[in-house]
Amino acid sequence: MLKGISSLISPELLKILMEMGHSDEIVLADGNFPAASHAQRLVRADGHGAPELLDAILRLFPLDQYVDKPVALMQVMPGDPVETPIWNTYGEIIEARTGLAAPFEEVERFAFYERAKKAYAIVATGESALYANLILKKGVIAE
């Protein structure tokens, strides 16, 4: 345990966050995402929800300030009537931690999968909400 680091951040996840450089991407995957088959580096966080992990990560991790949309969401498939209230939760967390009010781009499902395969790491969460996957693009720490 360390002071100032959430217990949601495992030693393995902390190491990955430290290794990542500017513009590297990390995926927070919901429980339905094919994380193991898509990941270059896989971190298991099965017992945790994505919003809680997002909040813990953003306490340590800057989003890329040189792009318009440093966070990507998996777009709802056309014709799928599912609602995505978790996106509002993500927006509130991101705005509180970074000041960004509109950080999201929506990426078509299969394009999202291809982008996830190239991500530095995928965190497999226990999130049960549908379309709860997101990709974070790391920024620069200027301090």
GROMACS .gro file of C-alpha atoms in nm:
model
  143
    1MET     CA    1   0.000   0.000   0.000
    2LEU     CA    2   0.107   0.353  -0.069
    3LYS     CA    3  -0.023   0.687   0.051
    4GLY     CA    4  -0.230   0.877  -0.201
    5ILE     CA    5  -0.288   0.581  -0.436
    6SER     CA    6  -0.630   0.419  -0.442
    7SER     CA    7  -0.645   0.056  -0.339
    8LEU     CA    8  -0.831   0.001  -0.670
    9ILE     CA    9  -0.499   0.055  -0.848
   10SER     CA   10  -0.321  -0.280  -0.836
   11PRO     CA   11   0.061  -0.296  -0.842
   12GLU     CA   12   0.039  -0.430  -1.197
   13LEU     CA   13  -0.185  -0.142  -1.309
   14LEU     CA   14   0.036   0.115  -1.139
   15LYS     CA   15   0.340  -0.025  -1.323
   16ILE     CA   16   0.157  -0.003  -1.657
   17LEU     CA   17   0.042   0.354  -1.593
   18MET     CA   18   0.401   0.448  -1.508
   19GLU     CA   19   0.539   0.279  -1.821
   20MET     CA   20   0.299   0.451  -2.058
   21GLY     CA   21   0.418   0.753  -2.251
   22HIS     CA   22   0.249   1.049  -2.414
   23SER     CA   23  -0.027   0.940  -2.654
   24ASP     CA   24  -0.021   0.575  -2.541
   25GLU     CA   25  -0.372   0.442  -2.488
   26ILE     CA   26  -0.527   0.223  -2.220
   27VAL     CA   27  -0.868   0.055  -2.245
   28LEU     CA   28  -1.110   0.019  -1.955
   29ALA     CA   29  -1.316  -0.276  -2.074
   30ASP     CA   30  -1.655  -0.381  -1.946
   31GLY     CA   31  -1.728  -0.738  -1.844
   32ASN     CA   32  -1.848  -0.836  -2.193
   33PHE     CA   33  -1.543  -0.706  -2.381
   34PRO     CA   34  -1.309  -0.971  -2.532
   35ALA     CA   35  -1.016  -0.835  -2.329
   36ALA     CA   36  -0.796  -1.146  -2.314
   37SER     CA   37  -0.805  -1.204  -2.688
   38HIS     CA   38  -0.738  -0.837  -2.772
   39ALA     CA   39  -0.478  -0.728  -2.515
   40GLN     CA   40  -0.107  -0.683  -2.561
   41ARG     CA   41  -0.098  -0.644  -2.181
   42LEU     CA   42  -0.396  -0.751  -1.974
   43VAL     CA   43  -0.476  -0.632  -1.623
   44ARG     CA   44  -0.759  -0.809  -1.440
   45ALA     CA   45  -0.984  -0.590  -1.227
   46ASP     CA   46  -1.289  -0.815  -1.233
   47GLY     CA   47  -1.434  -0.706  -0.900
   48HIS     CA   48  -1.434  -0.336  -0.983
   49GLY     CA   49  -1.666  -0.111  -1.179
   50ALA     CA   50  -1.535   0.108  -1.459
   51PRO     CA   51  -1.640   0.445  -1.306
   52GLU     CA   52  -1.449   0.377  -0.984
   53LEU     CA   53  -1.139   0.269  -1.176
   54LEU     CA   54  -1.166   0.569  -1.409
   55ASP     CA   55  -1.174   0.803  -1.111
   56ALA     CA   56  -0.877   0.632  -0.945
   57ILE     CA   57  -0.674   0.634  -1.268
   58LEU     CA   58  -0.745   1.000  -1.344
   59ARG     CA   59  -0.604   1.099  -1.005
   60LEU     CA   60  -0.264   0.978  -1.140
   61PHE     CA   61  -0.294   0.997  -1.516
   62PRO     CA   62  -0.319   1.310  -1.734
   63LEU     CA   63  -0.532   1.297  -2.047
   64ASP     CA   64  -0.371   1.411  -2.372
   65GLN     CA   65  -0.413   1.787  -2.390
   66TYR     CA   66  -0.298   1.803  -2.755
   67VAL     CA   67  -0.600   1.624  -2.904
   68ASP     CA   68  -0.963   1.738  -2.912
   69LYS     CA   69  -1.107   1.412  -2.779
   70PRO     CA   70  -0.868   1.219  -2.549
   71VAL     CA   71  -1.135   0.962  -2.453
   72ALA     CA   72  -1.306   0.720  -2.690
   73LEU     CA   73  -1.632   0.536  -2.629
   74MET     CA   74  -1.765   0.234  -2.818
   75GLN     CA   75  -2.052   0.363  -3.030
   76VAL     CA   76  -2.390   0.195  -2.983
   77MET     CA   77  -2.467  -0.035  -3.272
   78PRO     CA   78  -2.730   0.109  -3.509
   79GLY     CA   79  -3.073  -0.020  -3.415
   80ASP     CA   80  -2.966  -0.125  -3.064
   81PRO     CA   81  -3.217   0.039  -2.824
   82VAL     CA   82  -2.980   0.024  -2.524
   83GLU     CA   83  -2.933   0.338  -2.315
   84THR     CA   84  -2.586   0.444  -2.197
   85PRO     CA   85  -2.629   0.639  -1.870
   86ILE     CA   86  -2.278   0.532  -1.766
   87TRP     CA   87  -2.143   0.774  -2.027
   88ASN     CA   88  -2.286   1.062  -1.821
   89THR     CA   89  -2.111   0.921  -1.515
   90TYR     CA   90  -1.783   0.905  -1.708
   91GLY     CA   91  -1.832   1.264  -1.823
   92GLU     CA   92  -1.887   1.386  -1.467
   93ILE     CA   93  -1.574   1.206  -1.344
   94ILE     CA   94  -1.360   1.333  -1.630
   95GLU     CA   95  -1.480   1.691  -1.589
   96ALA     CA   96  -1.419   1.679  -1.213
   97ARG     CA   97  -1.065   1.540  -1.256
   98THR     CA   98  -0.952   1.723  -1.571
   99GLY     CA   99  -1.188   2.015  -1.637
  100LEU     CA  100  -1.276   1.872  -1.980
  101ALA     CA  101  -1.649   1.904  -2.050
  102ALA     CA  102  -1.668   1.719  -2.384
  103PRO     CA  103  -1.375   1.475  -2.404
  104PHE     CA  104  -1.546   1.190  -2.594
  105GLU     CA  105  -1.530   1.060  -2.945
  106GLU     CA  106  -1.757   0.771  -3.038
  107VAL     CA  107  -1.586   0.491  -3.228
  108GLU     CA  108  -1.775   0.229  -3.429
  109ARG     CA  109  -1.772  -0.109  -3.252
  110PHE     CA  110  -1.534  -0.299  -3.481
  111ALA     CA  111  -1.304   0.002  -3.521
  112PHE     CA  112  -1.299   0.022  -3.141
  113TYR     CA  113  -1.189  -0.344  -3.124
  114GLU     CA  114  -0.905  -0.277  -3.370
  115ARG     CA  115  -0.793   0.030  -3.176
  116ALA     CA  116  -0.806  -0.169  -2.850
  117LYS     CA  117  -0.572  -0.432  -3.000
  118LYS     CA  118  -0.312  -0.155  -3.047
  119ALA     CA  119  -0.359  -0.009  -2.698
  120TYR     CA  120  -0.073  -0.028  -2.451
  121ALA     CA  121  -0.294  -0.228  -2.214
  122ILE     CA  122  -0.650  -0.338  -2.150
  123VAL     CA  123  -0.798  -0.338  -1.800
  124ALA     CA  124  -1.071  -0.601  -1.776
  125THR     CA  125  -1.323  -0.464  -1.525
  126GLY     CA  126  -1.629  -0.624  -1.376
  127GLU     CA  127  -1.849  -0.348  -1.518
  128SER     CA  128  -2.192  -0.484  -1.615
  129ALA     CA  129  -2.327  -0.177  -1.798
  130LEU     CA  130  -2.354  -0.220  -2.174
  131TYR     CA  131  -2.129  -0.010  -2.401
  132ALA     CA  132  -1.922   0.082  -2.096
  133ASN     CA  133  -1.584   0.045  -2.271
  134LEU     CA  134  -1.358   0.345  -2.301
  135ILE     CA  135  -1.010   0.428  -2.424
  136LEU     CA  136  -0.795   0.690  -2.248
  137LYS     CA  137  -0.510   0.865  -2.430
  138LYS     CA  138  -0.228   0.960  -2.193
  139GLY     CA  139  -0.103   1.315  -2.183
  140VAL     CA  140   0.213   1.488  -2.071
  141ILE     CA  141   0.307   1.550  -1.710
  142ALA     CA  142   0.465   1.896  -1.714
  143GLU     CA  143   0.540   1.931  -1.343
   0.00000   0.00000   0.00000
